[in-house]
Coordinates of C-alpha atoms and ligand atoms in Angstrom, one line a residue:
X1 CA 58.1 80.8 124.9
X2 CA 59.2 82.2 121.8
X3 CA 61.9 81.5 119.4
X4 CA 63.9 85.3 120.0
X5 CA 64.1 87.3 116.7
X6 CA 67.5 88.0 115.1
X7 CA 68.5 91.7 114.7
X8 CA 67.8 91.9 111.4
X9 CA 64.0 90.4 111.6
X10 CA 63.6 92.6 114.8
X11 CA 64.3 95.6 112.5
X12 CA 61.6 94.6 110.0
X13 CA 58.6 94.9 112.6
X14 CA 57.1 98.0 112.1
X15 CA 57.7 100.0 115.2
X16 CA 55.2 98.8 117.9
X17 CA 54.0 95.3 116.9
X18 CA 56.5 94.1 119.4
X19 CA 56.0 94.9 122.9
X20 CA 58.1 97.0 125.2
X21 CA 59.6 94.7 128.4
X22 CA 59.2 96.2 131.8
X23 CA 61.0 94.6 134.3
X24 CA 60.1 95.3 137.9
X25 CA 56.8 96.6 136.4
X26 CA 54.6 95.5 139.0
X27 CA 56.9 97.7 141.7
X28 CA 56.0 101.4 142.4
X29 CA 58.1 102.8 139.4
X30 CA 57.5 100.5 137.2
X31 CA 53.8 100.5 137.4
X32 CA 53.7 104.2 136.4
X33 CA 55.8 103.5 133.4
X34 CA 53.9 100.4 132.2
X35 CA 50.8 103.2 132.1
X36 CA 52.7 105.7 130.6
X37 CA 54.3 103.4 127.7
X38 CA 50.7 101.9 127.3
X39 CA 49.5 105.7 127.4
X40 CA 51.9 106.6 124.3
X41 CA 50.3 103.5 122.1
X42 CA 52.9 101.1 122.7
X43 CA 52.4 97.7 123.6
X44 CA 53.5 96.7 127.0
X45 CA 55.2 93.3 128.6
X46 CA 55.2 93.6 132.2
X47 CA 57.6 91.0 133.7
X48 CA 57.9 90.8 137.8
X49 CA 58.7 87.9 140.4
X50 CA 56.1 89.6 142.6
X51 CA 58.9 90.2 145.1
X52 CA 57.9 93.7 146.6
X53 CA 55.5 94.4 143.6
X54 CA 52.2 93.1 143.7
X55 CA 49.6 92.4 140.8
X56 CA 47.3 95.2 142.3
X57 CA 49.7 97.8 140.7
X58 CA 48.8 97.3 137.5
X59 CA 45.5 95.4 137.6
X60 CA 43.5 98.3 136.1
X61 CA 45.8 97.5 132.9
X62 CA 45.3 93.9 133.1
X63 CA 42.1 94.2 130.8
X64 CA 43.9 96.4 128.2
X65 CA 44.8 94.3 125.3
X66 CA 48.0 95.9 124.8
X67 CA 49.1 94.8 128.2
X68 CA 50.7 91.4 129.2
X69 CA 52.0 90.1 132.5
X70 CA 54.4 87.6 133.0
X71 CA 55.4 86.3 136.0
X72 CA 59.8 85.9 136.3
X73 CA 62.4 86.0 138.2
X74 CA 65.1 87.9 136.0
X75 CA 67.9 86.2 137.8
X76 CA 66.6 83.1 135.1
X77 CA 67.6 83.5 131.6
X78 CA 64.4 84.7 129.6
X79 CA 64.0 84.3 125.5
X80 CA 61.9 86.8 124.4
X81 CA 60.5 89.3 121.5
X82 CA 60.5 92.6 122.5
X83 CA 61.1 96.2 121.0
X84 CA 62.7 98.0 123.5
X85 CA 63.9 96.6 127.3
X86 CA 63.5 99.1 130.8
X87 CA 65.0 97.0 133.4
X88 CA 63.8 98.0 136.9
X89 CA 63.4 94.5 138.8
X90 CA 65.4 95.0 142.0
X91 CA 63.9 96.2 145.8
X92 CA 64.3 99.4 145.9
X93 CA 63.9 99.6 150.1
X94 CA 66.7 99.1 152.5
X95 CA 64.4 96.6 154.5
X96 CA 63.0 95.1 151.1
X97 CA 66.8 94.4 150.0
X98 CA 68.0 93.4 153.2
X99 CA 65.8 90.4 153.3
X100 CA 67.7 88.4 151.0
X101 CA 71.1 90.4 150.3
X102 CA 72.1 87.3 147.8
X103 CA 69.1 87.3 145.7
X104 CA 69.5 91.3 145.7
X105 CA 73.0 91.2 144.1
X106 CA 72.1 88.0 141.7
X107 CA 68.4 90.4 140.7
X108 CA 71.4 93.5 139.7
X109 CA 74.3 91.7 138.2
X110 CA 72.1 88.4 137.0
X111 CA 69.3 90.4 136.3
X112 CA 71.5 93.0 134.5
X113 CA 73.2 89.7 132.2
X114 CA 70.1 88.3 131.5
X115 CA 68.7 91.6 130.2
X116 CA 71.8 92.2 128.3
X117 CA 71.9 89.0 126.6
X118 CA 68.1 89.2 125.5
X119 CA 69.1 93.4 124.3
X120 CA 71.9 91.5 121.8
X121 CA 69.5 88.9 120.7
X122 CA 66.8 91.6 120.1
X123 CA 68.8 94.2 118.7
X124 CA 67.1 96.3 121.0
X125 CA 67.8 99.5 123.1
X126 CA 67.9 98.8 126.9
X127 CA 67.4 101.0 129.8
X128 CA 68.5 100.3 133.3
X129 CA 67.8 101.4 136.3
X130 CA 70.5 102.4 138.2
X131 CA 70.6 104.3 141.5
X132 CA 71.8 107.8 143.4
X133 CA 73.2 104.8 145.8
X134 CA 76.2 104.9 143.3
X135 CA 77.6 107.6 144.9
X136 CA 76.9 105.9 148.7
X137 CA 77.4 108.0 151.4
X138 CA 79.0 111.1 149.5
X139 CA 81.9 113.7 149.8
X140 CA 80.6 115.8 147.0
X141 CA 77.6 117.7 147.4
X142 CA 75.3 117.9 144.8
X143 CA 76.6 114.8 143.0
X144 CA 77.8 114.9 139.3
X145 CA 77.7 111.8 137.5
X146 CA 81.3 112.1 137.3
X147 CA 81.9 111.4 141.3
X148 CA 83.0 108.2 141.8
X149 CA 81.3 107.8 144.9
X150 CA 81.8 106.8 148.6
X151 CA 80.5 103.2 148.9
X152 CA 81.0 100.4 152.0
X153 CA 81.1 97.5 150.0
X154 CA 80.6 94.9 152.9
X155 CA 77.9 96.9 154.9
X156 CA 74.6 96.2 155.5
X157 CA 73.9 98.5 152.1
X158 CA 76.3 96.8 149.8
X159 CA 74.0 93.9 148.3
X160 CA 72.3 96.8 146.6
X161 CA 74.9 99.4 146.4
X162 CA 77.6 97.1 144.9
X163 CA 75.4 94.8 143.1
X164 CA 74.1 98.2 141.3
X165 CA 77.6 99.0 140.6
X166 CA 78.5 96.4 139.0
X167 CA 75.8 96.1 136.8
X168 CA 77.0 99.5 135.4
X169 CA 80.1 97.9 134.5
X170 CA 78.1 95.1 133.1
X171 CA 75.9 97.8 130.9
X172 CA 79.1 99.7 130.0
X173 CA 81.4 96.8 128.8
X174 CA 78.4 95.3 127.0
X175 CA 78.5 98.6 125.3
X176 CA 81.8 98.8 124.6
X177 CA 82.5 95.1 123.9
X178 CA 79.4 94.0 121.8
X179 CA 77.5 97.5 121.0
X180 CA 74.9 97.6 122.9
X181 CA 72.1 100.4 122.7
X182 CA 71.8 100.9 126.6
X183 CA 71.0 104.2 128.6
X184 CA 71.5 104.0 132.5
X185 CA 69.6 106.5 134.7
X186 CA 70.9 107.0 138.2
X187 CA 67.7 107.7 140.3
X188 CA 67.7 109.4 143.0
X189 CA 64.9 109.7 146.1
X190 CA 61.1 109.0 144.0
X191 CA 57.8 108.9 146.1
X192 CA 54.4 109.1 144.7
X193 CA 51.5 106.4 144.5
X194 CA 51.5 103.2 144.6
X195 CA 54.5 103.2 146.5
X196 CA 54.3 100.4 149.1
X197 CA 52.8 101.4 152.8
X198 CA 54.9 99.2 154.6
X199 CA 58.1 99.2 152.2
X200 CA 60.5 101.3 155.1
X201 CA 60.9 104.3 152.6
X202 CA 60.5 108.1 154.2
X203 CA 57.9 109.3 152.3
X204 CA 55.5 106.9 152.7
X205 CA 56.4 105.8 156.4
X206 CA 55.6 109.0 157.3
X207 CA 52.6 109.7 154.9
X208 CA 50.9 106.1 156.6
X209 CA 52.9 106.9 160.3
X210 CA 50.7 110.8 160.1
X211 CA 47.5 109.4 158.3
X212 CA 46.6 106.6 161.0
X213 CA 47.9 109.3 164.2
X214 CA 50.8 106.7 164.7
X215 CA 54.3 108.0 165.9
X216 CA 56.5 109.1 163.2
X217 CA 60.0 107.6 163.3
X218 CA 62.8 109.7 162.6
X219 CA 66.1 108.0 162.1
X220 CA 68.8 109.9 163.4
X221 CA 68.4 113.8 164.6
X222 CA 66.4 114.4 161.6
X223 CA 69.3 117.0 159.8
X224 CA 69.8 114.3 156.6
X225 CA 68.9 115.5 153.6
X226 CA 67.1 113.8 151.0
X227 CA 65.6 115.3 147.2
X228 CA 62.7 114.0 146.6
X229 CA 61.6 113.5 142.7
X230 CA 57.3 113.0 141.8
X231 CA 57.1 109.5 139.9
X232 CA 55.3 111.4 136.6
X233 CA 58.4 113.6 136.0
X234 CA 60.8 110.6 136.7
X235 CA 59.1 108.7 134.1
X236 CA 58.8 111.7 131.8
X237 CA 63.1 111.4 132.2
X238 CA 63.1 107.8 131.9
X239 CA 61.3 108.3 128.3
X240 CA 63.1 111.2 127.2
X241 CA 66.5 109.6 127.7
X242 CA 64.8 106.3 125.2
X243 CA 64.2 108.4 122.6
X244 CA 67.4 110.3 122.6
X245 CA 68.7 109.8 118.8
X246 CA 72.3 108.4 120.6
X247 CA 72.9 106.5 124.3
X248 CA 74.6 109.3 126.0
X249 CA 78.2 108.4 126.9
X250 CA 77.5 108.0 130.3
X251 CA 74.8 107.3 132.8
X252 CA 72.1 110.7 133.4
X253 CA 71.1 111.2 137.1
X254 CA 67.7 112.2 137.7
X255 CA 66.3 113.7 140.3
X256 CA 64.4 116.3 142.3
X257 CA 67.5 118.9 143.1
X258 CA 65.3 120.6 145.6
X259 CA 66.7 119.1 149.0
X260 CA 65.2 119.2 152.0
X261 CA 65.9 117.4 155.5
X262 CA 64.3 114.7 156.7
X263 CA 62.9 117.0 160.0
X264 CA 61.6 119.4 157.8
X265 CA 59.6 116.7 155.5
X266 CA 57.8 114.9 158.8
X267 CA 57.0 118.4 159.9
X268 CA 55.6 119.3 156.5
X269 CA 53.4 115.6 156.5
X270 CA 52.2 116.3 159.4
X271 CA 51.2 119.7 158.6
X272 CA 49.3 118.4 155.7
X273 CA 47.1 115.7 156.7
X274 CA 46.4 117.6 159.8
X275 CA 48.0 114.7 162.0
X276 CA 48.2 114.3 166.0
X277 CA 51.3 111.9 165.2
X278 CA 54.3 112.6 167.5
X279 CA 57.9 112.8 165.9
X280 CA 59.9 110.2 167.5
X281 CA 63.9 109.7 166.8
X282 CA 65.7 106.5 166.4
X283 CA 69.1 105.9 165.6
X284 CA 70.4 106.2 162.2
X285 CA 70.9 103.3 160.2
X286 CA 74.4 101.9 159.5
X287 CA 75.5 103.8 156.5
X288 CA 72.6 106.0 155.8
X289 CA 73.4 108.6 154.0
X290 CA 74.2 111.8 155.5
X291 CA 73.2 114.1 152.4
X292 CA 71.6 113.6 149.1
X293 CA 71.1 115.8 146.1
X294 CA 71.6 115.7 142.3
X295 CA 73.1 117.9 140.2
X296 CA 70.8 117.6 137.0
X297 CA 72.8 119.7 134.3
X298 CA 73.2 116.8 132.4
X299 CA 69.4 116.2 132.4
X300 CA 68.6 119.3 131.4
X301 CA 71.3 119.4 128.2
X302 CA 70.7 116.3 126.8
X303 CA 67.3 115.4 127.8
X304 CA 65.7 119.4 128.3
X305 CA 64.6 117.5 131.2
X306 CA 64.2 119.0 134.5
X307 CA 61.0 118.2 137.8
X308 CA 57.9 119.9 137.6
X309 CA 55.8 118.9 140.3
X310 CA 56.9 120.3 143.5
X311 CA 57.0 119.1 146.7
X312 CA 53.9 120.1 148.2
X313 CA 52.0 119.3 144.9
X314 CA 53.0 115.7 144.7
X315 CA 53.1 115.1 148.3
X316 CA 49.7 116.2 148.0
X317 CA 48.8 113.5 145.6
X318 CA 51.0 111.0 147.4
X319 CA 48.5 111.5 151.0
X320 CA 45.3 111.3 149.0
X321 CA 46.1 107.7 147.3
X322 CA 47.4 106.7 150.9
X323 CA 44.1 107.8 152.4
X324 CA 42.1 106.0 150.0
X325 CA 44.0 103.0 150.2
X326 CA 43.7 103.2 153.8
X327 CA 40.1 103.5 154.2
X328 CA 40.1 100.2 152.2
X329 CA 41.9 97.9 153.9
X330 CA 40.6 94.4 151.6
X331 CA 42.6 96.8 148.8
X332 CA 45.4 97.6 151.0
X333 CA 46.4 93.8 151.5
X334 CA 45.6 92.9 148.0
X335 CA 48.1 95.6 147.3
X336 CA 50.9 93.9 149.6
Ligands
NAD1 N1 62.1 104.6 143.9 C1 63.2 105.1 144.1 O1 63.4 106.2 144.8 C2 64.5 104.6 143.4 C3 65.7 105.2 143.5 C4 66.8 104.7 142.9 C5 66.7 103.6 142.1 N2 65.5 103.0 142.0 C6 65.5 101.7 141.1 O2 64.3 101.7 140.3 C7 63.8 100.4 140.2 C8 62.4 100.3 140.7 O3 62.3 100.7 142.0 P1 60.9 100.9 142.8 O4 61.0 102.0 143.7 O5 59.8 100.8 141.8 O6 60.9 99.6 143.7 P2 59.8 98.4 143.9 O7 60.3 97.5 144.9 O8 58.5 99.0 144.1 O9 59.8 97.7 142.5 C9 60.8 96.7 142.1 C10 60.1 95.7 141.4 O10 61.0 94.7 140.9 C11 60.5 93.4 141.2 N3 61.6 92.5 141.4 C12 62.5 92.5 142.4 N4 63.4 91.5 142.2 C13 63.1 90.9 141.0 C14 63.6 89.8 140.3 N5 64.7 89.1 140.7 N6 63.0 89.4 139.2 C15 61.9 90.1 138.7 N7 61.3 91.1 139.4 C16 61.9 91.5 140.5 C17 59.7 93.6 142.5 O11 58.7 92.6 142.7 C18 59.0 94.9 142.2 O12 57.8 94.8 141.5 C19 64.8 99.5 141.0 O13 65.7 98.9 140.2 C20 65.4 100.5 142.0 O14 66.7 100.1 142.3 C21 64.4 103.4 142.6

């Protein structure tokens, strides 16, 4: 690998000969932004330990020349030249990050170290992804980023919860101690393509549950709430808040504000793909959330950022890629 540049060199690379690090960009999020980056001319490094990603997320960029994957773990130090860093490696999905809680806190607070470290040799501006799972199960409905939040820290959720939280502290005193450019989005509830069929996430549980005419689980009595963001406009945020002139002092959630309950959205699935699938309940989870819902304000002020697609649009787009990829099962399992 690479000797890493010093700030100073970084700075005398015209803008662009050095790619942009994705991390996590073989996941569900992370794909779309790799496209999007590569779709706005820059060069793209697409870093992933193929943990709940898969190479058949991005393999129609794999013959773009200004697309490279490498294949990482970020809880291992990494030495690298890159322009800009979006760190996303983590599982995103309760069962995903419940299969290895230990590696899930070491992917957010050694992932978040790591990433840090190669931002200060770089000289360059980091974004992290950080979660709505911040504010746990809250007391303050919608959530401002000023809530503190209402988190079990030994519960089944903590590996992720906690481990996210203290890579904020991690982003923050790296800001505060040694300057770093970093911007922290706290992301709440994002469905779209690509997301994985068999990851436990609502949206596409009950998008596959409705398409194959299996039963639809329904954890708890169905009166949760959830907001749920298209990926295109959470990308669109994700870009906006890199190109902001100045970090913001703080981290920006973003998310869909439009909530919904988790009844209504199986009702509205099944409406859609014109499904016999029966609605069955389950218990809740330990510490699922009761209610979820940004308050996007400062979004909107700092970023003039707010969704676009609405719910039936994108969940339109969501069934028709889960179709597809249904009535081709060889891509289905290269997908997994
Ligand atoms: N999708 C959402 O609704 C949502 C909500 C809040 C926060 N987020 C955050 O956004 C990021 C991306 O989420 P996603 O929905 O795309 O999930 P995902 O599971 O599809 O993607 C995560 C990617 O990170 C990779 N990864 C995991 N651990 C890694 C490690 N140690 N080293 C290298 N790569 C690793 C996985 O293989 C995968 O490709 C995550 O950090 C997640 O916490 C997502």
């Amino acid at each position: 690998m690479n000797e890493p540049l010093s700030p100073a060199a970084a700075r005398e690379r015209a803008p662009g000969s050095l790619p942009v690090l994705v991390t996590g960009g073989a996941g569900f999020l992370g794909s779309h932004l790799c496209e999007e980056l590569l779709r706005r001319g820059h060069f793209v490094l697409c870093l992933d330990n193929l943990l709940t990603g898969s190479l058949g997320n991005v393999e129609h960029l794999l013959g773009n020349e200004r697309f490279r994957f490498l294949r990482h773990d970020v809880t291992e130090p990494l030495s690298l030249r890159v322009s800009a860093i979006y760190n996303l490696a983590c599982a995103a999905s309760p069962p995903q990050y419940q299969r290895d809680p230990l590696h899930t806190i070491k992917t957010s607070v050694l992932g978040a170290l790591n990433l840090l470290a190669l931002a200060q040799e770089n000289d360059a501006p980091i974004f992290h992804a950080s979660t709505s799972e911040i504010y746990g199960d809250p007391a303050v409905h919608p959530q401002t980023e000023a809530y503190w939040g209402h988190a079990n820290s030994w519960g089944p959720r903590a590996c992720y919860d906690e481990g996210k939280r203290c890579a904020e502290t991690l982003f923050y005193e790296h800001i505060r101690q040694n300057g770093v450019d970093a911007r922290l989005a706290r992301i709440f509830n994002t469905y779209g393509p690509r997301m994985s069929p068999a990851d436990g996430r609502v949206v596409s549980n009950f998008v596959v549950q409705a398409l194959t005419n299996a039963d639809i689980t329904l954890y708890g009595d169905g009166s949760q709430t959830r907001s749920f963001c298209f990926v295109s406009d959470l990308v669109e945020g994700f870009l906006r808040l890199m190109a902001l002139d100045r970090a913001p002092a703080g981290p920006v959630n973003l998310g869909n504000p439009m909530e919904i309950t988790v009844g209504e959205l199986a009702e509205r699935v099944v409406a859609m793909t014109g499904s016999r699938a029966r609605i069955v309940y389950r218990p809740l989870p330990q510490d699922d959330p009761r209610q979820r819902c940004p308050d996007i304000t400062q979004a909107g002020s700092l970023l003039g950022w707010r969704p676009t697609v609405t719910l039936d649009e994108g969940l339109a787009l969501t069934i028709r890629h889960f179709d597809a990829r249904l009535s081709a099962p060889d891509l289905l399992m290269a997908a997994e």
